[in-house]
Every structure is written in C-alpha cells, then in structure tokens.
Amino acid sequence: MSAVLPAGRLFDELKALGLARGDRVFVHSSLRAVGQVAGGPDMVAKSLLSVVGPSGLVVAPTFTYDNPTFDPVRTEGRTGALAEALRAWPGAVRSLHPFYSVAAVGAGAAELCEGHHLVAGTAPGSPLDRLATGGGKVLLIGTGHTSNTTIHVGEFHAEVGYLDIPFDPGWPTGATVELGDGRSLEVSYDRFPGCSRAFGAIERSLRQRGAIRDGQIGRALAQLVSGRAIVEEAVVLLRADEAALLCTDPGCFRCSRARERLQR
Ligand SMILES: [Zn+2]
C-alpha cells in the first residue's frame, strides 16, 4: 500500500466518518498526524468541500491571538496548513475578529462571519456560536478536544466568572483591523476565550450522549461531533463545577487566577 493517501480515499474516509452533503462543519486538524496526502492541504480542503457539496459550509480557525494589527487579507493564521488552504480558497470569507478570525467556504459563509469583530471571539453571535447552535458539526482530525474551540462557546453560554482574565497578561485587549483602502477599525475586548488544556474533560459526557462519531483520516484518529452537544455539555459541566474546564498548571495565568477567584 502506498504511503501517500490518495484523494479518493480521503473523500471516502470523510463520508465514512459521517460527514454528509449539506453539512456545516468547523474543522480542527493536524495534517502531520494524517500523513502525506496526494495534493497536500489543498486536496484535504477540496475533499471536505466535495463531501459537503455546494449547500454545505466548511469553516476553519485562522486565529492570530496577540497581534496589534489585523488585516483579514494579509495576516496569516497560526492554526495550521488546512486552515491556511481554506483561507486562500476562491470565495473564502474571513471574519474580522483581530484575534479569533475564521475562514469559511460555502453556503452562508458571509452571514456566518458577519460582525465577528463586534463580539468576543467565541461569544454568542460569533461564527463558532452560530455554527454550533445552528446544527453544525465539529470535525477533529488528528487533534483532541484540547483543540476544540467550540468548548469556549459553552464557557460563554454558562457565563463563567473568569472570562475577563486573559490567557496571558501581556496579550493585547484590542487591535486595529485594516479594511483596505486606508480604512481601519479600532476594536477592544473585555472577555476572552482562554486556556483549553483541560478541555479533554468533556469527552466522556459527549460519548455518553452519543454525540461523537469516531473514524480515521489517513493515519490520524478523527472525531465528528455535534456542535450543539458540545455547547450543552460544557454548560452542564460548568454549572456543576465552574472550575471543571480549568487546567491545573500553576504556571497558567488564566486558570490559576480563575481558581483563586473561585476559591474566595
Ligand atoms: Zn490553563
């Protein structure tokens, strides 16, 4: 068997995982875990788009995290090769949030991305929230739930008391969004998605409610998960214990400050 994954096989594996025509899907991926794919990241993007078809929507994080200026056309995302391929795809729409932008390709891309800079990265009304609560799916390829940003949407729905603590005190709380033609927007935030190192805690309850389908893409394990279930289960966990999704690393600024506050 060839070490290079042929494109047709990729298409079949995505379908076997449960991805279907018309699906709206948010994709987190480590292509290194998948192994070599014929055609590279562009072929992975093309396969995803072919499976969901023209009525579907493929969205990926193009997060930039701590940049003082953001140009949706020029500023590269820091969340992987597939996301960059989707960002460059003909017809792709990138949301204007300076730290937590997404790239969307397909039906309803512009509506999904609209106004992202006006809300916190994963707050209600953000693309991730719209996708998850509107029946979309989350696809994890070669990554676990520590990469599942939709869990942060659940933190906002649960209105946990630590959303004002930034991931790193040195990170900016505002940025300039460059709109081209010399136009720009100044935006600032007082609530943030934070640390995700403890997000694996949600997987057991998602499995218990049957919200996860497992499969394999190339050499990587993959999960296809109901976005709505992710948000709902995060809220259940956080209402029972507001520290449930905080990590225990004493060096983590966000989580250690949040724990201090909860213990008071
Ligand atoms: Zn942490």
PDB file of C-alpha atoms and ligand atoms in Angstrom:
ATOM      1  CA  MET A   1       0.000   0.000   0.000  1.00  0.00           C
ATOM      2  CA  SER A   2       1.253   3.453  -0.886  1.00  0.00           C
ATOM      3  CA  ALA A   3       2.403   5.715   1.956  1.00  0.00           C
ATOM      4  CA  VAL A   4       0.682   8.629   0.218  1.00  0.00           C
ATOM      5  CA  LEU A   5      -3.048   8.926   0.873  1.00  0.00           C
ATOM      6  CA  PRO A   6      -4.903   9.268  -2.461  1.00  0.00           C
ATOM      7  CA  ALA A   7      -7.588  11.962  -2.696  1.00  0.00           C
ATOM      8  CA  GLY A   8     -10.360   9.449  -3.399  1.00  0.00           C
ATOM      9  CA  ARG A   9      -9.570   7.620  -0.183  1.00  0.00           C
ATOM     10  CA  LEU A  10      -9.769  10.875   1.771  1.00  0.00           C
ATOM     11  CA  PHE A  11     -13.239  11.549   0.352  1.00  0.00           C
ATOM     12  CA  ASP A  12     -14.373   8.029   1.334  1.00  0.00           C
ATOM     13  CA  GLU A  13     -12.943   8.314   4.856  1.00  0.00           C
ATOM     14  CA  LEU A  14     -14.703  11.645   5.461  1.00  0.00           C
ATOM     15  CA  LYS A  15     -18.008  10.106   4.333  1.00  0.00           C
ATOM     16  CA  ALA A  16     -17.436   7.008   6.470  1.00  0.00           C
ATOM     17  CA  LEU A  17     -16.940   9.301   9.468  1.00  0.00           C
ATOM     18  CA  GLY A  18     -20.444  10.674   8.862  1.00  0.00           C
ATOM     19  CA  LEU A  19     -19.717  13.939   7.085  1.00  0.00           C
ATOM     20  CA  ALA A  20     -22.547  14.440   4.594  1.00  0.00           C
ATOM     21  CA  ARG A  21     -23.864  16.651   1.818  1.00  0.00           C
ATOM     22  CA  GLY A  22     -25.212  19.938   3.178  1.00  0.00           C
ATOM     23  CA  ASP A  23     -23.259  19.712   6.448  1.00  0.00           C
ATOM     24  CA  ARG A  24     -21.899  22.852   8.071  1.00  0.00           C
ATOM     25  CA  VAL A  25     -18.647  21.889   9.732  1.00  0.00           C
ATOM     26  CA  PHE A  26     -15.880  23.530  11.767  1.00  0.00           C
ATOM     27  CA  VAL A  27     -12.573  21.721  11.188  1.00  0.00           C
ATOM     28  CA  HIS A  28      -9.583  21.461  13.525  1.00  0.00           C
ATOM     29  CA  SER A  29      -6.741  19.437  12.060  1.00  0.00           C
ATOM     30  CA  SER A  30      -3.163  18.310  12.353  1.00  0.00           C
ATOM     31  CA  LEU A  31      -2.189  17.273   8.848  1.00  0.00           C
ATOM     32  CA  ARG A  32       1.115  15.986  10.219  1.00  0.00           C
ATOM     33  CA  ALA A  33      -0.912  13.328  12.037  1.00  0.00           C
ATOM     34  CA  VAL A  34      -2.764  12.407   8.818  1.00  0.00           C
ATOM     35  CA  GLY A  35       0.467  11.658   6.951  1.00  0.00           C
ATOM     36  CA  GLN A  36       1.228  12.502   3.371  1.00  0.00           C
ATOM     37  CA  VAL A  37      -1.812  13.318   1.240  1.00  0.00           C
ATOM     38  CA  ALA A  38      -1.666  13.472  -2.543  1.00  0.00           C
ATOM     39  CA  GLY A  39      -2.162  17.158  -3.340  1.00  0.00           C
ATOM     40  CA  GLY A  40      -1.387  18.333   0.212  1.00  0.00           C
ATOM     41  CA  PRO A  41      -3.576  20.699   2.270  1.00  0.00           C
ATOM     42  CA  ASP A  42      -5.395  21.931  -0.854  1.00  0.00           C
ATOM     43  CA  MET A  43      -6.585  18.391  -1.570  1.00  0.00           C
ATOM     44  CA  VAL A  44      -7.841  17.992   2.008  1.00  0.00           C
ATOM     45  CA  ALA A  45      -9.785  21.256   1.638  1.00  0.00           C
ATOM     46  CA  LYS A  46     -11.135  20.157  -1.743  1.00  0.00           C
ATOM     47  CA  SER A  47     -12.236  16.792  -0.347  1.00  0.00           C
ATOM     48  CA  LEU A  48     -14.075  18.435   2.563  1.00  0.00           C
ATOM     49  CA  LEU A  49     -15.811  20.828   0.157  1.00  0.00           C
ATOM     50  CA  SER A  50     -16.759  17.990  -2.221  1.00  0.00           C
ATOM     51  CA  VAL A  51     -18.292  15.915   0.583  1.00  0.00           C
ATOM     52  CA  VAL A  52     -20.469  18.746   1.943  1.00  0.00           C
ATOM     53  CA  GLY A  53     -21.282  19.977  -1.591  1.00  0.00           C
ATOM     54  CA  PRO A  54     -22.470  23.438  -2.674  1.00  0.00           C
ATOM     55  CA  SER A  55     -25.180  23.585   0.020  1.00  0.00           C
ATOM     56  CA  GLY A  56     -22.640  22.883   2.784  1.00  0.00           C
ATOM     57  CA  LEU A  57     -20.131  25.065   4.585  1.00  0.00           C
ATOM     58  CA  VAL A  58     -16.555  24.355   5.692  1.00  0.00           C
ATOM     59  CA  VAL A  59     -15.076  26.628   8.357  1.00  0.00           C
ATOM     60  CA  ALA A  60     -11.628  26.623   9.961  1.00  0.00           C
ATOM     61  CA  PRO A  61      -9.907  28.700  12.639  1.00  0.00           C
ATOM     62  CA  THR A  62      -7.427  31.271  11.296  1.00  0.00           C
ATOM     63  CA  PHE A  63      -6.609  32.563  14.777  1.00  0.00           C
ATOM     64  CA  THR A  64      -3.810  35.104  15.184  1.00  0.00           C
ATOM     65  CA  TYR A  65      -4.090  35.508  19.022  1.00  0.00           C
ATOM     66  CA  ASP A  66      -1.965  38.520  20.018  1.00  0.00           C
ATOM     67  CA  ASN A  67      -1.271  40.718  17.012  1.00  0.00           C
ATOM     68  CA  PRO A  68      -1.691  44.513  17.437  1.00  0.00           C
ATOM     69  CA  THR A  69      -2.988  44.905  13.872  1.00  0.00           C
ATOM     70  CA  PHE A  70      -5.041  42.542  11.750  1.00  0.00           C
ATOM     71  CA  ASP A  71      -5.534  42.582   8.005  1.00  0.00           C
ATOM     72  CA  PRO A  72      -8.043  39.878   7.026  1.00  0.00           C
ATOM     73  CA  VAL A  73      -6.432  39.573   3.585  1.00  0.00           C
ATOM     74  CA  ARG A  74      -2.779  39.535   4.606  1.00  0.00           C
ATOM     75  CA  THR A  75      -2.408  38.421   8.224  1.00  0.00           C
ATOM     76  CA  GLU A  76      -1.598  34.718   8.288  1.00  0.00           C
ATOM     77  CA  GLY A  77      -3.435  32.451  10.670  1.00  0.00           C
ATOM     78  CA  ARG A  78      -1.461  30.401  13.187  1.00  0.00           C
ATOM     79  CA  THR A  79      -3.751  27.385  13.269  1.00  0.00           C
ATOM     80  CA  GLY A  80      -2.405  25.035  10.638  1.00  0.00           C
ATOM     81  CA  ALA A  81      -1.946  24.275   6.973  1.00  0.00           C
ATOM     82  CA  LEU A  82      -5.525  23.220   6.219  1.00  0.00           C
ATOM     83  CA  ALA A  83      -6.873  26.466   7.704  1.00  0.00           C
ATOM     84  CA  GLU A  84      -4.435  28.423   5.549  1.00  0.00           C
ATOM     85  CA  ALA A  85      -5.539  26.493   2.464  1.00  0.00           C
ATOM     86  CA  LEU A  86      -9.189  27.326   3.229  1.00  0.00           C
ATOM     87  CA  ARG A  87      -8.317  30.988   3.906  1.00  0.00           C
ATOM     88  CA  ALA A  88      -6.801  31.204   0.405  1.00  0.00           C
ATOM     89  CA  TRP A  89      -9.676  29.272  -1.254  1.00  0.00           C
ATOM     90  CA  PRO A  90     -11.560  31.077  -4.051  1.00  0.00           C
ATOM     91  CA  GLY A  91     -14.662  32.620  -2.498  1.00  0.00           C
ATOM     92  CA  ALA A  92     -13.449  32.197   1.084  1.00  0.00           C
ATOM     93  CA  VAL A  93     -14.781  34.698   3.619  1.00  0.00           C
ATOM     94  CA  ARG A  94     -12.648  35.599   6.647  1.00  0.00           C
ATOM     95  CA  SER A  95     -14.282  37.111   9.708  1.00  0.00           C
ATOM     96  CA  LEU A  96     -12.902  40.409  11.048  1.00  0.00           C
ATOM     97  CA  HIS A  97     -12.109  39.436  14.647  1.00  0.00           C
ATOM     98  CA  PRO A  98      -8.455  40.521  15.069  1.00  0.00           C
ATOM     99  CA  PHE A  99      -7.510  37.557  17.315  1.00  0.00           C
ATOM    100  CA  TYR A 100     -10.055  34.746  16.658  1.00  0.00           C
ATOM    101  CA  SER A 101     -10.929  35.071  12.978  1.00  0.00           C
ATOM    102  CA  VAL A 102     -12.270  32.132  10.982  1.00  0.00           C
ATOM    103  CA  ALA A 103     -12.255  31.327   7.270  1.00  0.00           C
ATOM    104  CA  ALA A 104     -15.483  29.989   5.769  1.00  0.00           C
ATOM    105  CA  VAL A 105     -16.109  28.484   2.333  1.00  0.00           C
ATOM    106  CA  GLY A 106     -19.560  27.589   1.043  1.00  0.00           C
ATOM    107  CA  ALA A 107     -23.231  28.416   1.514  1.00  0.00           C
ATOM    108  CA  GLY A 108     -23.866  31.135   4.097  1.00  0.00           C
ATOM    109  CA  ALA A 109     -20.161  31.947   4.625  1.00  0.00           C
ATOM    110  CA  ALA A 110     -20.670  35.727   4.709  1.00  0.00           C
ATOM    111  CA  GLU A 111     -23.658  35.515   7.090  1.00  0.00           C
ATOM    112  CA  LEU A 112     -21.721  33.240   9.428  1.00  0.00           C
ATOM    113  CA  CYS A 113     -18.761  35.636   9.601  1.00  0.00           C
ATOM    114  CA  GLU A 114     -20.689  38.900   9.795  1.00  0.00           C
ATOM    115  CA  GLY A 115     -19.943  41.142  12.772  1.00  0.00           C
ATOM    116  CA  HIS A 116     -17.383  38.866  14.441  1.00  0.00           C
ATOM    117  CA  HIS A 117     -15.236  41.861  15.467  1.00  0.00           C
ATOM    118  CA  LEU A 118     -18.173  43.248  17.459  1.00  0.00           C
ATOM    119  CA  VAL A 119     -18.226  40.372  19.987  1.00  0.00           C
ATOM    120  CA  ALA A 120     -15.683  38.388  21.994  1.00  0.00           C
ATOM    121  CA  GLY A 121     -14.020  35.624  19.937  1.00  0.00           C
ATOM    122  CA  THR A 122     -16.345  32.786  20.971  1.00  0.00           C
ATOM    123  CA  ALA A 123     -19.269  34.725  22.452  1.00  0.00           C
ATOM    124  CA  PRO A 124     -22.898  34.311  21.404  1.00  0.00           C
ATOM    125  CA  GLY A 125     -23.155  35.790  17.906  1.00  0.00           C
ATOM    126  CA  SER A 126     -19.640  34.683  16.920  1.00  0.00           C
ATOM    127  CA  PRO A 127     -19.233  32.356  13.918  1.00  0.00           C
ATOM    128  CA  LEU A 128     -18.402  29.413  16.197  1.00  0.00           C
ATOM    129  CA  ASP A 129     -21.527  30.021  18.246  1.00  0.00           C
ATOM    130  CA  ARG A 130     -23.723  30.410  15.165  1.00  0.00           C
ATOM    131  CA  LEU A 131     -22.342  27.219  13.650  1.00  0.00           C
ATOM    132  CA  ALA A 132     -22.636  25.107  16.801  1.00  0.00           C
ATOM    133  CA  THR A 133     -26.049  26.272  17.978  1.00  0.00           C
ATOM    134  CA  GLY A 134     -27.409  26.204  14.414  1.00  0.00           C
ATOM    135  CA  GLY A 135     -26.873  22.469  13.980  1.00  0.00           C
ATOM    136  CA  GLY A 136     -23.292  22.482  12.686  1.00  0.00           C
ATOM    137  CA  LYS A 137     -20.701  19.820  13.377  1.00  0.00           C
ATOM    138  CA  VAL A 138     -17.134  19.946  14.685  1.00  0.00           C
ATOM    139  CA  LEU A 139     -14.531  17.777  12.964  1.00  0.00           C
ATOM    140  CA  LEU A 140     -11.316  16.943  14.837  1.00  0.00           C
ATOM    141  CA  ILE A 141      -8.665  15.387  12.576  1.00  0.00           C
ATOM    142  CA  GLY A 142      -5.572  14.233  14.463  1.00  0.00           C
ATOM    143  CA  THR A 143      -6.378  16.511  17.397  1.00  0.00           C
ATOM    144  CA  GLY A 144      -8.301  16.050  20.635  1.00  0.00           C
ATOM    145  CA  HIS A 145     -10.764  18.248  22.482  1.00  0.00           C
ATOM    146  CA  THR A 146      -7.902  20.438  23.744  1.00  0.00           C
ATOM    147  CA  SER A 147      -8.129  21.931  20.245  1.00  0.00           C
ATOM    148  CA  ASN A 148     -11.937  22.121  20.258  1.00  0.00           C
ATOM    149  CA  THR A 149     -12.627  25.862  20.386  1.00  0.00           C
ATOM    150  CA  THR A 150     -16.398  25.310  20.458  1.00  0.00           C
ATOM    151  CA  ILE A 151     -15.995  24.379  24.144  1.00  0.00           C
ATOM    152  CA  HIS A 152     -15.132  28.057  24.725  1.00  0.00           C
ATOM    153  CA  VAL A 153     -18.583  28.889  23.295  1.00  0.00           C
ATOM    154  CA  GLY A 154     -20.007  26.804  26.149  1.00  0.00           C
ATOM    155  CA  GLU A 155     -17.989  28.844  28.671  1.00  0.00           C
ATOM    156  CA  PHE A 156     -19.651  31.998  27.336  1.00  0.00           C
ATOM    157  CA  HIS A 157     -23.133  30.416  27.418  1.00  0.00           C
ATOM    158  CA  ALA A 158     -22.524  29.353  31.026  1.00  0.00           C
ATOM    159  CA  GLU A 159     -21.347  32.919  31.798  1.00  0.00           C
ATOM    160  CA  VAL A 160     -18.474  31.651  33.929  1.00  0.00           C
ATOM    161  CA  GLY A 161     -16.851  34.274  36.116  1.00  0.00           C
ATOM    162  CA  TYR A 162     -13.339  34.135  34.639  1.00  0.00           C
ATOM    163  CA  LEU A 163     -13.913  35.297  31.054  1.00  0.00           C
ATOM    164  CA  ASP A 164     -12.322  38.693  31.784  1.00  0.00           C
ATOM    165  CA  ILE A 165      -8.939  37.087  32.637  1.00  0.00           C
ATOM    166  CA  PRO A 166      -6.754  36.964  29.504  1.00  0.00           C
ATOM    167  CA  PHE A 167      -4.746  33.891  28.577  1.00  0.00           C
ATOM    168  CA  ASP A 168      -1.564  35.911  29.075  1.00  0.00           C
ATOM    169  CA  PRO A 169      -1.406  39.302  30.832  1.00  0.00           C
ATOM    170  CA  GLY A 170       0.893  40.529  28.036  1.00  0.00           C
ATOM    171  CA  TRP A 171      -1.654  39.917  25.311  1.00  0.00           C
ATOM    172  CA  PRO A 172      -3.398  42.954  23.832  1.00  0.00           C
ATOM    173  CA  THR A 173      -7.065  43.574  24.640  1.00  0.00           C
ATOM    174  CA  GLY A 174      -7.619  45.490  21.432  1.00  0.00           C
ATOM    175  CA  ALA A 175      -6.308  45.820  17.918  1.00  0.00           C
ATOM    176  CA  THR A 176      -6.610  47.730  14.685  1.00  0.00           C
ATOM    177  CA  VAL A 177      -8.460  45.910  11.920  1.00  0.00           C
ATOM    178  CA  GLU A 178      -7.221  47.023   8.495  1.00  0.00           C
ATOM    179  CA  LEU A 179     -10.030  47.089   5.951  1.00  0.00           C
ATOM    180  CA  GLY A 180      -8.004  48.148   2.882  1.00  0.00           C
ATOM    181  CA  ASP A 181      -8.067  51.499   1.059  1.00  0.00           C
ATOM    182  CA  GLY A 182      -6.626  53.098   4.208  1.00  0.00           C
ATOM    183  CA  ARG A 183      -9.779  52.343   6.207  1.00  0.00           C
ATOM    184  CA  SER A 184      -9.470  50.727   9.620  1.00  0.00           C
ATOM    185  CA  LEU A 185     -11.431  49.884  12.752  1.00  0.00           C
ATOM    186  CA  GLU A 186     -10.290  50.041  16.378  1.00  0.00           C
ATOM    187  CA  VAL A 187     -11.771  47.222  18.433  1.00  0.00           C
ATOM    188  CA  SER A 188     -11.286  46.207  22.056  1.00  0.00           C
ATOM    189  CA  TYR A 189     -12.457  43.346  24.254  1.00  0.00           C
ATOM    190  CA  ASP A 190     -13.053  42.722  27.953  1.00  0.00           C
ATOM    191  CA  ARG A 191     -13.884  38.996  27.701  1.00  0.00           C
ATOM    192  CA  PHE A 192     -11.715  36.298  26.135  1.00  0.00           C
ATOM    193  CA  PRO A 193     -11.604  32.627  25.287  1.00  0.00           C
ATOM    194  CA  GLY A 194      -8.727  31.361  27.451  1.00  0.00           C
ATOM    195  CA  CYS A 195      -6.892  28.143  28.169  1.00  0.00           C
ATOM    196  CA  SER A 196      -8.065  24.870  26.620  1.00  0.00           C
ATOM    197  CA  ARG A 197      -5.587  22.399  28.143  1.00  0.00           C
ATOM    198  CA  ALA A 198      -8.238  20.774  30.363  1.00  0.00           C
ATOM    199  CA  PHE A 199     -10.916  20.502  27.659  1.00  0.00           C
ATOM    200  CA  GLY A 200     -10.446  16.726  27.394  1.00  0.00           C
ATOM    201  CA  ALA A 201     -12.732  16.583  30.451  1.00  0.00           C
ATOM    202  CA  ILE A 202     -15.769  16.965  28.199  1.00  0.00           C
ATOM    203  CA  GLU A 203     -15.174  13.903  26.032  1.00  0.00           C
ATOM    204  CA  ARG A 204     -16.653  11.312  28.375  1.00  0.00           C
ATOM    205  CA  SER A 205     -20.032  13.028  28.650  1.00  0.00           C
ATOM    206  CA  LEU A 206     -20.150  13.667  24.891  1.00  0.00           C
ATOM    207  CA  ARG A 207     -19.545   9.955  24.324  1.00  0.00           C
ATOM    208  CA  GLN A 208     -22.208   9.006  26.863  1.00  0.00           C
ATOM    209  CA  ARG A 209     -24.809  11.021  24.967  1.00  0.00           C
ATOM    210  CA  GLY A 210     -23.691   9.552  21.629  1.00  0.00           C
ATOM    211  CA  ALA A 211     -22.575  12.904  20.227  1.00  0.00           C
ATOM    212  CA  ILE A 212     -19.256  11.620  18.850  1.00  0.00           C
ATOM    213  CA  ARG A 213     -18.591   9.534  15.760  1.00  0.00           C
ATOM    214  CA  ASP A 214     -15.099   8.079  15.546  1.00  0.00           C
ATOM    215  CA  GLY A 215     -13.110   7.344  12.426  1.00  0.00           C
ATOM    216  CA  GLN A 216      -9.775   7.613  10.799  1.00  0.00           C
ATOM    217  CA  ILE A 217      -8.437  10.056   8.205  1.00  0.00           C
ATOM    218  CA  GLY A 218      -5.188   8.702   6.809  1.00  0.00           C
ATOM    219  CA  ARG A 219      -3.112   7.787   9.848  1.00  0.00           C
ATOM    220  CA  ALA A 220      -4.970  10.163  12.163  1.00  0.00           C
ATOM    221  CA  LEU A 221      -7.828   9.415  14.523  1.00  0.00           C
ATOM    222  CA  ALA A 222     -10.779  11.651  13.795  1.00  0.00           C
ATOM    223  CA  GLN A 223     -13.989  12.608  15.566  1.00  0.00           C
ATOM    224  CA  LEU A 224     -17.134  14.176  14.153  1.00  0.00           C
ATOM    225  CA  VAL A 225     -19.097  15.833  16.953  1.00  0.00           C
ATOM    226  CA  SER A 226     -22.418  17.647  17.255  1.00  0.00           C
ATOM    227  CA  GLY A 227     -21.644  21.334  17.891  1.00  0.00           C
ATOM    228  CA  ARG A 228     -24.835  21.821  19.880  1.00  0.00           C
ATOM    229  CA  ALA A 229     -23.952  18.876  22.139  1.00  0.00           C
ATOM    230  CA  ILE A 230     -20.512  20.389  22.812  1.00  0.00           C
ATOM    231  CA  VAL A 231     -22.031  23.687  23.951  1.00  0.00           C
ATOM    232  CA  GLU A 232     -24.739  21.969  26.019  1.00  0.00           C
ATOM    233  CA  GLU A 233     -22.352  19.543  27.740  1.00  0.00           C
ATOM    234  CA  ALA A 234     -19.883  22.343  28.524  1.00  0.00           C
ATOM    235  CA  VAL A 235     -22.712  24.293  30.165  1.00  0.00           C
ATOM    236  CA  VAL A 236     -23.779  21.225  32.200  1.00  0.00           C
ATOM    237  CA  LEU A 237     -20.192  20.637  33.379  1.00  0.00           C
ATOM    238  CA  LEU A 238     -19.620  24.297  34.262  1.00  0.00           C
ATOM    239  CA  ARG A 239     -22.927  24.707  36.116  1.00  0.00           C
ATOM    240  CA  ALA A 240     -21.956  21.708  38.285  1.00  0.00           C
ATOM    241  CA  ASP A 241     -18.386  22.963  38.813  1.00  0.00           C
ATOM    242  CA  GLU A 242     -17.205  26.276  37.437  1.00  0.00           C
ATOM    243  CA  ALA A 243     -13.568  25.036  37.589  1.00  0.00           C
ATOM    244  CA  ALA A 244     -14.348  21.914  35.516  1.00  0.00           C
ATOM    245  CA  LEU A 245     -12.587  23.178  32.380  1.00  0.00           C
ATOM    246  CA  LEU A 246      -9.643  24.967  34.006  1.00  0.00           C
ATOM    247  CA  CYS A 247      -6.196  23.372  33.805  1.00  0.00           C
ATOM    248  CA  THR A 248      -4.118  22.603  36.899  1.00  0.00           C
ATOM    249  CA  ASP A 249      -0.812  24.044  35.670  1.00  0.00           C
ATOM    250  CA  PRO A 250       0.254  26.597  38.310  1.00  0.00           C
ATOM    251  CA  GLY A 251       2.111  28.438  35.547  1.00  0.00           C
ATOM    252  CA  CYS A 252      -1.106  29.049  33.603  1.00  0.00           C
ATOM    253  CA  PHE A 253      -2.055  32.675  34.183  1.00  0.00           C
ATOM    254  CA  ARG A 254      -5.691  32.311  33.126  1.00  0.00           C
ATOM    255  CA  CYS A 255      -6.516  29.150  35.052  1.00  0.00           C
ATOM    256  CA  SER A 256      -4.563  29.912  38.235  1.00  0.00           C
ATOM    257  CA  ARG A 257      -6.168  33.384  38.523  1.00  0.00           C
ATOM    258  CA  ALA A 258      -9.579  31.881  37.820  1.00  0.00           C
ATOM    259  CA  ARG A 259      -9.130  29.212  40.524  1.00  0.00           C
ATOM    260  CA  GLU A 260      -8.031  31.845  43.063  1.00  0.00           C
ATOM    261  CA  ARG A 261     -11.157  33.824  42.339  1.00  0.00           C
ATOM    262  CA  LEU A 262     -13.442  30.778  42.607  1.00  0.00           C
ATOM    263  CA  GLN A 263     -11.934  29.768  45.969  1.00  0.00           C
ATOM    264  CA  ARG A 264     -12.590  33.155  47.540  1.00  0.00           C
TER     265      ARG A 264
HETATM  266 ZN    ZN B   1      -4.846  26.819  31.908  1.00  0.00          ZN
END
